[in-house]
Short mmCIF file of C-alpha atoms (C1' of nucleotides) in Angstrom, two decimals:
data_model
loop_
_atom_site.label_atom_id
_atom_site.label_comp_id
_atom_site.label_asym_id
_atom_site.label_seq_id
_atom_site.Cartn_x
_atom_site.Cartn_y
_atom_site.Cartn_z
CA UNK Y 1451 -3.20 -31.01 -8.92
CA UNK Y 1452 0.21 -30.20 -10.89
CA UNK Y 1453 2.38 -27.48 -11.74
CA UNK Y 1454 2.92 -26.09 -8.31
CA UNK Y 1455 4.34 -22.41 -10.22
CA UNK Y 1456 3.25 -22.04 -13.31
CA UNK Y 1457 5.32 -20.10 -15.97
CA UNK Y 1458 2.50 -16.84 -15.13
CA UNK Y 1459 2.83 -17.18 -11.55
CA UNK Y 1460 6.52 -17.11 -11.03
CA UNK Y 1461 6.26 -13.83 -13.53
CA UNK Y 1462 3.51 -11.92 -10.97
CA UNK Y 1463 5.50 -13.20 -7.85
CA UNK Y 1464 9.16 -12.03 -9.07
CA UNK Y 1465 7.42 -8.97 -10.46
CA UNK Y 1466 6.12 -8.50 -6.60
CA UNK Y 1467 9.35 -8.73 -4.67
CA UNK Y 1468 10.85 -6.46 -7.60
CA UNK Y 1469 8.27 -3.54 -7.72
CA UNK Y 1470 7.70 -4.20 -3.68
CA UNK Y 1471 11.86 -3.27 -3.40
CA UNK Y 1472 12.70 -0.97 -6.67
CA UNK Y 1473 9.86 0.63 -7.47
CA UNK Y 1474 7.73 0.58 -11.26
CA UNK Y 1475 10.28 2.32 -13.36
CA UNK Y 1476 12.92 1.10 -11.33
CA UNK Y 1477 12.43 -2.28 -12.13
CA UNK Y 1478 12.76 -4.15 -16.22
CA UNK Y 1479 10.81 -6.54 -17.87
CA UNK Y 1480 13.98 -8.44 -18.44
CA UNK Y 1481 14.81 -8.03 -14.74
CA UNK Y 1482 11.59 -9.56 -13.90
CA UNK Y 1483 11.17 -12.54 -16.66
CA UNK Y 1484 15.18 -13.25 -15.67
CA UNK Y 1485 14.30 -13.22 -12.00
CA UNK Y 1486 10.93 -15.52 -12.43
CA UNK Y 1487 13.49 -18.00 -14.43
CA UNK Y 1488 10.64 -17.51 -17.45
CA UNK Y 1489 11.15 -16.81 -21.10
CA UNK Y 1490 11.15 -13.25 -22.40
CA UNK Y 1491 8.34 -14.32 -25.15
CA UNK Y 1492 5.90 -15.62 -22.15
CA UNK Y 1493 5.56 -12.03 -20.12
CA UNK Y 1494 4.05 -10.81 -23.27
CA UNK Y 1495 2.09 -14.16 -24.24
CA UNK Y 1496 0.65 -13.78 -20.61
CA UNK Y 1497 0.30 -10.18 -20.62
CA UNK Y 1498 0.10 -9.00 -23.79
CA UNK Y 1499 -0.73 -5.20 -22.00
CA UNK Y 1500 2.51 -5.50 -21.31
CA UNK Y 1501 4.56 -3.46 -18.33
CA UNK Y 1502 1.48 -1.77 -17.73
CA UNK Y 1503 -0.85 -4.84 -17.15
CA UNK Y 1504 1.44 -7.02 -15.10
CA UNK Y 1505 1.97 -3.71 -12.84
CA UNK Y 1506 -1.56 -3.95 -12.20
CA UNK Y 1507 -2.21 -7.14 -11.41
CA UNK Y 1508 1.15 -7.01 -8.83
CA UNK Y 1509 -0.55 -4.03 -7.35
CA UNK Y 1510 -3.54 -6.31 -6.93
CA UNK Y 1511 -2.70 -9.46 -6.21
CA UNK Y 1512 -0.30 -8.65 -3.83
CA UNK Y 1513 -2.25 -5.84 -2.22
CA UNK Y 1514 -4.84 -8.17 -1.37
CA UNK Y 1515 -2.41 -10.56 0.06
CA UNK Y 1516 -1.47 -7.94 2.29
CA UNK Y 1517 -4.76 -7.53 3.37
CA UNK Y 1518 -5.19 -10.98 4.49
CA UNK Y 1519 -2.45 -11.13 6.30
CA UNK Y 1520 -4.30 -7.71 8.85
CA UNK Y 1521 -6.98 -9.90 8.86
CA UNK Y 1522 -5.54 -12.86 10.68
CA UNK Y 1523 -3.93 -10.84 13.09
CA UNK Y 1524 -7.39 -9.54 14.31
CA UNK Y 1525 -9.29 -12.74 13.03
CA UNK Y 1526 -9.41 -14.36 16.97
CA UNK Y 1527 -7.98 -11.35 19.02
CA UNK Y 1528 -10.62 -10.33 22.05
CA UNK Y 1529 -8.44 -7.31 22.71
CA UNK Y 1530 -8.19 -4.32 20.20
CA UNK Y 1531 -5.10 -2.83 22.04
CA UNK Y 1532 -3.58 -6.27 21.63
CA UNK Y 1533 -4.03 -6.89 18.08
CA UNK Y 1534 -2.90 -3.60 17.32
CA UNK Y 1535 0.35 -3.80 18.77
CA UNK Y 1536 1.06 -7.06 17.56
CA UNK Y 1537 0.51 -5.74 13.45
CA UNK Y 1538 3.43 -3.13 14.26
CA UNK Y 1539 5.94 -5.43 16.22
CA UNK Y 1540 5.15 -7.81 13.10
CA UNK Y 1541 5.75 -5.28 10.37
CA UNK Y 1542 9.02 -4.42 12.23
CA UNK Y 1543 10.19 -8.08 12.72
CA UNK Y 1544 9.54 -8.28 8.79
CA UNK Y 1545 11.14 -5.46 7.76
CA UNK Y 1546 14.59 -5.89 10.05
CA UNK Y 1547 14.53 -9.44 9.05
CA UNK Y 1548 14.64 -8.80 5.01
CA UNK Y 1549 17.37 -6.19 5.39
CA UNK Y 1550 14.70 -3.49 5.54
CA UNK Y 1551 13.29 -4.17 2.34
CA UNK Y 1552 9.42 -5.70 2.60
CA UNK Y 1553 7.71 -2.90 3.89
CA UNK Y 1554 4.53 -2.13 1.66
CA UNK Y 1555 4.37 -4.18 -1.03
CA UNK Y 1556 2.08 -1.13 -3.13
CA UNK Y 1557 3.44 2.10 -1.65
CA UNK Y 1558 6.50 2.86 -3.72
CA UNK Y 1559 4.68 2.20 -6.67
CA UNK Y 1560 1.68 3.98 -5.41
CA UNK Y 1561 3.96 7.23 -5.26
CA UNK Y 1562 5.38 6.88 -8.66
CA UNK Y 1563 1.98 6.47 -10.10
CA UNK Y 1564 -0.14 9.19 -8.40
CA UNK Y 1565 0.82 11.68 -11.06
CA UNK Y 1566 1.65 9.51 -13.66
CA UNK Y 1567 -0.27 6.43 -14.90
CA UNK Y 1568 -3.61 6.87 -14.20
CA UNK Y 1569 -4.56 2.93 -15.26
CA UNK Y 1570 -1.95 2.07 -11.98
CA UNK Y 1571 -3.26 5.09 -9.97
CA UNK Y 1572 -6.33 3.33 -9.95
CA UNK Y 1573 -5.27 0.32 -8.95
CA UNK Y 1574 -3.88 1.31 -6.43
CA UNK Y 1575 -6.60 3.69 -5.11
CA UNK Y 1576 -8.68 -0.11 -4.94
CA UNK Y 1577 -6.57 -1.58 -2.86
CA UNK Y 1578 -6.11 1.03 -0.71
CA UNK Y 1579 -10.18 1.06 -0.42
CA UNK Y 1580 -10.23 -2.03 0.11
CA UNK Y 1581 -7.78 -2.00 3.09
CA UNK Y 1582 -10.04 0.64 4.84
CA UNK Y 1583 -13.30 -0.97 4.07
CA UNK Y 1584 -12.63 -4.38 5.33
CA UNK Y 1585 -10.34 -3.16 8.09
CA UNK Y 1586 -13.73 -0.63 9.22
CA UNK Y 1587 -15.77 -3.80 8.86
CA UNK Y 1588 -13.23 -5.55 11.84
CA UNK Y 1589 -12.57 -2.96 14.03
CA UNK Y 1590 -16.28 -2.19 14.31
CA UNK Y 1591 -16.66 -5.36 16.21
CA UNK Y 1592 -14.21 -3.73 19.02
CA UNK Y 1593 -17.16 -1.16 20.53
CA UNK Y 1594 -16.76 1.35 17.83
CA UNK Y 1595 -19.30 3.27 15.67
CA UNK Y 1596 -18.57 3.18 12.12
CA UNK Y 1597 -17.56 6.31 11.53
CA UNK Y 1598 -14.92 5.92 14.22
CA UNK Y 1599 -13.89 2.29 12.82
CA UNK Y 1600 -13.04 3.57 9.72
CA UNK Y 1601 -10.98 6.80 11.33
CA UNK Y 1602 -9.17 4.23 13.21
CA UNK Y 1603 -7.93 2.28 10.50
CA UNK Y 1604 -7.17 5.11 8.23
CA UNK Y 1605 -4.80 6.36 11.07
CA UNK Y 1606 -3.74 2.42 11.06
CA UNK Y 1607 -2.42 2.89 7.48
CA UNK Y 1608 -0.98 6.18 8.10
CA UNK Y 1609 1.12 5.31 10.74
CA UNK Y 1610 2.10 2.14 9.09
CA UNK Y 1611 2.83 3.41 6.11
CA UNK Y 1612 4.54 6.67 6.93
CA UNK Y 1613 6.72 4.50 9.66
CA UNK Y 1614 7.59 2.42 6.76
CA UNK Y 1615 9.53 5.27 5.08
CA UNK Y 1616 11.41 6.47 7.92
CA UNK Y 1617 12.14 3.02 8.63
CA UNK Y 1618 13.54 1.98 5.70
CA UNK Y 1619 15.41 5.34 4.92
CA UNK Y 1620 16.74 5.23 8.34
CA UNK Y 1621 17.34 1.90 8.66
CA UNK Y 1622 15.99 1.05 12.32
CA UNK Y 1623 12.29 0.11 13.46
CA UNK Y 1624 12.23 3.49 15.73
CA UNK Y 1625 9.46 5.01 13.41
CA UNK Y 1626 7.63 1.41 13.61
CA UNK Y 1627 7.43 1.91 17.50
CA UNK Y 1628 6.24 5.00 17.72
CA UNK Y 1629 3.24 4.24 15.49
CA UNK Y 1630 2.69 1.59 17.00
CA UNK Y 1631 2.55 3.47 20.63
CA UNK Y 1632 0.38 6.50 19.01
CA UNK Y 1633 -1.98 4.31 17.18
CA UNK Y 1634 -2.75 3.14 20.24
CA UNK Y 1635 -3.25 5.97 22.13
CA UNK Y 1636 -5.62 7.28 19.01
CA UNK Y 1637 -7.51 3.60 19.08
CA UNK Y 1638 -8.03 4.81 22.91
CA UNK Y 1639 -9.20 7.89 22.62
CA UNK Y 1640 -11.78 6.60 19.94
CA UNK Y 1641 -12.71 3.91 22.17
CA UNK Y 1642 -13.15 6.71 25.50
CA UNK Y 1643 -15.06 9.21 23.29
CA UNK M 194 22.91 41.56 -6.14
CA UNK M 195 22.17 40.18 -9.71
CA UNK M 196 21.40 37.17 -11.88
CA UNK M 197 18.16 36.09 -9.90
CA UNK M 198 18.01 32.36 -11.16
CA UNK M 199 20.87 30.81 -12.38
CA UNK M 200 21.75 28.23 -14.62
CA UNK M 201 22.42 25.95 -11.73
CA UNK M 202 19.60 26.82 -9.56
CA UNK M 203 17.01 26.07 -12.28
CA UNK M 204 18.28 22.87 -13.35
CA UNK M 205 18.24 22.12 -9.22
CA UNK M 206 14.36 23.51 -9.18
CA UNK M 207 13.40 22.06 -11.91
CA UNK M 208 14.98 18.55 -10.29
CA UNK M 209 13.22 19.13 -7.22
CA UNK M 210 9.75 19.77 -9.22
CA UNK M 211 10.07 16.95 -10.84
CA UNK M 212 11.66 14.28 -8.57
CA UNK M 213 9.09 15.13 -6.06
CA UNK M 214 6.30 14.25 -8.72
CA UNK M 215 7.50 11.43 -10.59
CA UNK M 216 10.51 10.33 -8.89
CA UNK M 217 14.02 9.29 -9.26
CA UNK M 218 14.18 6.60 -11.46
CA UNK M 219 10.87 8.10 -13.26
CA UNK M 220 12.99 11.49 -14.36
CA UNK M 221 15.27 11.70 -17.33
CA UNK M 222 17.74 14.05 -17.06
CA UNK M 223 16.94 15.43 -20.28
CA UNK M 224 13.60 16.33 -18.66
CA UNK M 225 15.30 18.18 -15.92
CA UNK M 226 17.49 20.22 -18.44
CA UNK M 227 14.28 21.01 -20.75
CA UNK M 228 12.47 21.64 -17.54
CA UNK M 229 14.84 24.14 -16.54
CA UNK M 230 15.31 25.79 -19.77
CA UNK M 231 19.01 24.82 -19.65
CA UNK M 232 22.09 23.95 -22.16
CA UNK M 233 22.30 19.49 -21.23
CA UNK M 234 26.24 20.39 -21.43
CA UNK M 235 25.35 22.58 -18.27
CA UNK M 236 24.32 19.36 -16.10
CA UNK M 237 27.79 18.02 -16.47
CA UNK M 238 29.23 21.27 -15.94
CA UNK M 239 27.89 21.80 -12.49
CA UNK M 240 27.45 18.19 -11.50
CA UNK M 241 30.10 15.91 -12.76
CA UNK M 242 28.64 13.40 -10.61
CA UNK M 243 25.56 13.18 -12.99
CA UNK M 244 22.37 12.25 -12.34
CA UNK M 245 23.11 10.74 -8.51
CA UNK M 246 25.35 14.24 -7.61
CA UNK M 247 22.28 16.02 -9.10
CA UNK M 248 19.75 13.81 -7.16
CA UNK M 249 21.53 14.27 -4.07
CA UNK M 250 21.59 17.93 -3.76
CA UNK M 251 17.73 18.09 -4.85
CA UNK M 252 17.02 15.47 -1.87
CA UNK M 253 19.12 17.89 0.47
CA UNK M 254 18.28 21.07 -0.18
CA UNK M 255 14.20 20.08 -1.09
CA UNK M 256 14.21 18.45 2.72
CA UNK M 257 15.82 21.78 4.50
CA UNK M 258 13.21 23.78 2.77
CA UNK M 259 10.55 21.60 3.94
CA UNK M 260 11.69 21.40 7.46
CA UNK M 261 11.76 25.82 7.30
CA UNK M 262 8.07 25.29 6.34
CA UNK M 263 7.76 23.46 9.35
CA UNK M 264 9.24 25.59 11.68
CA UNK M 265 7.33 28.62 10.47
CA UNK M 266 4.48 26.88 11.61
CA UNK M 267 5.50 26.42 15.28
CA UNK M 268 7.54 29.78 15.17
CA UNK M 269 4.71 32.15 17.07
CA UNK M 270 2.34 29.32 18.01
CA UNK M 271 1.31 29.16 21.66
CA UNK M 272 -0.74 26.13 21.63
CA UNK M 273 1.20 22.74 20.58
CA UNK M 274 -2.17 21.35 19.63
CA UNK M 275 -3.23 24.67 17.16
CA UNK M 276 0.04 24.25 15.47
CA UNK M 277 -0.22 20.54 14.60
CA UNK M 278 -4.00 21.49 13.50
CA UNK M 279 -2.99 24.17 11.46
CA UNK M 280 0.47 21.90 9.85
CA UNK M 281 -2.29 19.19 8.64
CA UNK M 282 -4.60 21.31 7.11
CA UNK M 283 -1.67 23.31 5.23
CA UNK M 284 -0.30 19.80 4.18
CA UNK M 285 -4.29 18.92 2.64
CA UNK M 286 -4.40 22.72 1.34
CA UNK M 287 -1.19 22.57 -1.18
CA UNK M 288 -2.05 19.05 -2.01
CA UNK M 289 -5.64 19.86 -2.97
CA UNK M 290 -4.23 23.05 -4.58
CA UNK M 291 -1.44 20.87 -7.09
CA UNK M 292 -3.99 18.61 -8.06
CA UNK M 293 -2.46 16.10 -5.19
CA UNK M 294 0.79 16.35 -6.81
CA UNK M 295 3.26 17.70 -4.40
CA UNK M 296 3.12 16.49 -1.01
CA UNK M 297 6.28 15.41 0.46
CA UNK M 298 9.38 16.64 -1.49
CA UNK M 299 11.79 13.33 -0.81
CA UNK M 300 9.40 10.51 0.23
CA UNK M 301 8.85 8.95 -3.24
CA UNK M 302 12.63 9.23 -3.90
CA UNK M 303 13.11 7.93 -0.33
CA UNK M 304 11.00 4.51 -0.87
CA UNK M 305 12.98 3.85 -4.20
CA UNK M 306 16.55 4.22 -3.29
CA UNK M 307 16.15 2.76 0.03
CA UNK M 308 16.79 -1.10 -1.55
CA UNK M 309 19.05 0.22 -4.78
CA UNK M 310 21.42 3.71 -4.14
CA UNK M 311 23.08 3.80 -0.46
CA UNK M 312 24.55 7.22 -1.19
CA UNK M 313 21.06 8.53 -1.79
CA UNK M 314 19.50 6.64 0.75
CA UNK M 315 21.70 8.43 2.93
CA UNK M 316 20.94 11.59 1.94
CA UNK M 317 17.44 10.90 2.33
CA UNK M 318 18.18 9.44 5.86
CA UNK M 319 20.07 12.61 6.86
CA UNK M 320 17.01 14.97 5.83
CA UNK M 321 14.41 12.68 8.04
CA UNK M 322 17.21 12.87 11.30
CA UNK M 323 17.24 16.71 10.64
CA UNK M 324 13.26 16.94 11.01
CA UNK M 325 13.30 14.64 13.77
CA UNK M 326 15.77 16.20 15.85
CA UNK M 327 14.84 19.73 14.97
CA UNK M 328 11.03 18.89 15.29
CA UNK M 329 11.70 17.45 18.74
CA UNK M 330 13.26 20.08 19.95
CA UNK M 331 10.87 22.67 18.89
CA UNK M 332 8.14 20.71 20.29
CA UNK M 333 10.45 20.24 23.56
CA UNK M 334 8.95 23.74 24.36
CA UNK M 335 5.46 22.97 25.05
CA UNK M 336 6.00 21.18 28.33
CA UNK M 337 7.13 17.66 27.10
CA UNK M 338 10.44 16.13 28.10
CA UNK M 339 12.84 15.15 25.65
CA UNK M 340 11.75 11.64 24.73
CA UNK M 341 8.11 12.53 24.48
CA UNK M 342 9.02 15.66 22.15
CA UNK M 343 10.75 12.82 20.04
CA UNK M 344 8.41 10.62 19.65
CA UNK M 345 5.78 12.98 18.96
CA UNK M 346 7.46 14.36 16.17
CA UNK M 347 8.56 11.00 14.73
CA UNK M 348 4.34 10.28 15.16
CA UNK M 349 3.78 13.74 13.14
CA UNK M 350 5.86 12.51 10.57
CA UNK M 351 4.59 9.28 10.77
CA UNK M 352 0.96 10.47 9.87
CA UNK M 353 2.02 12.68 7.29
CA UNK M 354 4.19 10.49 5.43
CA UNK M 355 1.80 7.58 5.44
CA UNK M 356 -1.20 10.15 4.86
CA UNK M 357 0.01 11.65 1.43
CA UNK M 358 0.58 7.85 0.39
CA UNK M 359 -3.53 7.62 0.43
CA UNK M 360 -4.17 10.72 -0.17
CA UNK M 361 -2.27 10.60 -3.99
CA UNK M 362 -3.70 7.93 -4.70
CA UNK M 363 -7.22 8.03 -3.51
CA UNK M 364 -7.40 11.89 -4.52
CA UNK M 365 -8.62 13.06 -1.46
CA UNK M 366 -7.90 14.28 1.71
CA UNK M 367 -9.48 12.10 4.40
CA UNK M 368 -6.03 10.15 5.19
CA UNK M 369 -4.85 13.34 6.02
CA UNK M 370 -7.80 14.57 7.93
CA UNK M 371 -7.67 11.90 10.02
CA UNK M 372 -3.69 12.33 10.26
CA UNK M 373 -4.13 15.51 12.12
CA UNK M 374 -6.97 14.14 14.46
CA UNK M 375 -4.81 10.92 15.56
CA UNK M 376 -1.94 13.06 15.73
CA UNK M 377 -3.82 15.51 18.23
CA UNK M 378 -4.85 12.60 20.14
CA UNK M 379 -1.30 11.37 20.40
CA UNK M 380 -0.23 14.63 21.71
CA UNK M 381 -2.77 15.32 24.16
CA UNK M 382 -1.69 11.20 25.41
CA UNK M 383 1.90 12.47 25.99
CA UNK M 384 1.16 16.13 27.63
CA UNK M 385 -1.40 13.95 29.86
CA UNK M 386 1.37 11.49 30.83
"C1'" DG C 1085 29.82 28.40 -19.82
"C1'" DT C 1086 27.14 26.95 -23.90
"C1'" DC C 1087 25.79 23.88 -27.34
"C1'" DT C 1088 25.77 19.86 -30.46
"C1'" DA C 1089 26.75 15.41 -31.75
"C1'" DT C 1090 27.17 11.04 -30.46
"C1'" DA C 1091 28.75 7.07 -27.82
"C1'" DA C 1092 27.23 3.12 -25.16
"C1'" DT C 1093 23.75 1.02 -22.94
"C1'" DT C 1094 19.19 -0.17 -21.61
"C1'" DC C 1095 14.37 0.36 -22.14
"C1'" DG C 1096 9.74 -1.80 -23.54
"C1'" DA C 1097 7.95 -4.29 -27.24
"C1'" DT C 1098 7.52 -7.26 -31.59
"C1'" DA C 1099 8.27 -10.91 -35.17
"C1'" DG C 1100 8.71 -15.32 -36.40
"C1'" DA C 1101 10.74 -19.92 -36.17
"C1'" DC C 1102 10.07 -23.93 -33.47
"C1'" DG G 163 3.69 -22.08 -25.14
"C1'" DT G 164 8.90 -21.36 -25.73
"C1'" DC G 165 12.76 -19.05 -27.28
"C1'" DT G 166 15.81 -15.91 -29.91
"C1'" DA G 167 16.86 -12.10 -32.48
"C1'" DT G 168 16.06 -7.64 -33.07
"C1'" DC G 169 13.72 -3.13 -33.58
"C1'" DG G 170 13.17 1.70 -32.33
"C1'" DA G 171 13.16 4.72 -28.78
"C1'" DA G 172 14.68 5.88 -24.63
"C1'" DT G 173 18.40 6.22 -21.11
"C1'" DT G 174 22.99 8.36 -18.88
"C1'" DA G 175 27.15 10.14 -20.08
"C1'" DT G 176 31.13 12.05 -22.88
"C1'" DA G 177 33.84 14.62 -26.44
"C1'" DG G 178 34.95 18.62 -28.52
"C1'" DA G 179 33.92 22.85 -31.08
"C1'" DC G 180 32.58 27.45 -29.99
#
DNA sequence: GTCTATAATTCGATAGAC
DNA sequence: GTCTATCGAATTATAGAC
């Protein structure tokens, strides 16, 4: 019932926005203890892994935050058509309103680690799981076999995420559109077959 | 008619090789020279712009070669639907193949200069116009008008982009199985339409 | 063009007083 | 738990001999 931040949450949540926006080894411990307001001596008090272990727990905390924020959009929608269309007009609202920079919070990171931290890798791999698990699990109550529910929100991710490059690179929500329109048309076909 | 590799052209390989795997700010340029097998005085001899000269010219010339890959693919291809088939399954092949190391050449690079370097961004931004427009218009010749041939490839890229995100990190190639069947589905939409 | 030495800075991480 | 000082190794980049 006190301490609304506490010294270790302001350290995850800067660390979010700054691996979210630069990337893993784009961003510094100093960059991130400076930007949380904390003292250099508490990032390694709190996470005495280091670099390493507060990359992991960003990559999880704030990949299941993402996560619960697809699950309200489908949480009381009747219509799968509807709900879909409404995640990509959201993530493109988001991402023009913050100067194009909160797209995936895990994806830049996830690219950086594939081939190069395994302990990250991982971490990443979960939360990606995760996504398609629990998004199978709701789009399975749209008239969907399993199998099918999980296709559909593996293309849901694709689209998403791939848009989310071109968007940001090109700096317009074009790509964001598009997937939107063609996960739609797959979500149809699923639903036809 | 001699001196097959030269000094310049490996350091820009070896750049590509290993911006592609462990991205911009993840690559020393020490590790590029060493890489390459070249003098370090030779990086400042043919790019006095550094690192961000060097960067840019990997980003450029790595995308055109890409986009020839492409093009290759759709060069003799009757059937619109065979040739996005056969692009997908290439894409899982050569990922499988490199231990899911190289997928797209610029994308990692892409998602971490997007917030921090405007002159790469731009370069990366360039290379993603050049596939779209050249994509469209390639596709433009399977019976689609202009717009649809757009959006279709922006969709391909979409699904490819966003499908070597999971498929790095989840070390397998389901995201991009299921890239090639949503982006079939999309197609057959548009050529329906 | 090649190569070496080194400057200048930043990196992640640690020690130890408070 | 906070804070500062600092270490050693990395980083990009430059100077200058050859």
């Amino acid at each position: 019932m006190e301490s609304v931040t506490g010294t270790r949450e302001r350290i995850v949540n800067a660390g979010a926005e700054l691996l979210r926006r630069n990337g893993y080894t784009g961003t510094g411990v100093k960059q991130i203890v400076e930007a949380a307001n904390a003292p250099f001596g508490s990032l390694y008090h709190f996470f005495p892994g280091g670099k390493e272990q507060l990359g992991e727990e960003v990559i999880r905390t704030s990949g299941m935050m993402y996560l619960a924020l697809f699950e309200i959009f489908f949480a009381d929608e009747p219509d799968l058509i509807h709900g879909i269309e409404a995640c990509f007009a959201s993530a493109a609202e988001t991402l023009k309103a913050t100067d194009y920079a909160d797209a995936c919070p895990i994806a830049t990171v996830a690219l950086e680690v594939a081939s190069t931290n395994e302990k990250l890798r991982i971490a990443t791999a979960d939360v990606f799981t995760a996504w398609i698990e629990t998004g199978a699990e709701k789009l399975g109550k749209y008239g969907l076999g399993p199998e099918s529910a999980r296709r559909l929100t593996i293309a849901l991710v694709n689209s998403l995420e791939g848009a989310f490059v071109l968007s940001r690179s090109l700096r317009n929500t074009e790509a964001l559109d598009v997937a939107g329109a063609s996960s739609v048309a797959f979500a149809r076909t699923l639903l036809a077959s």
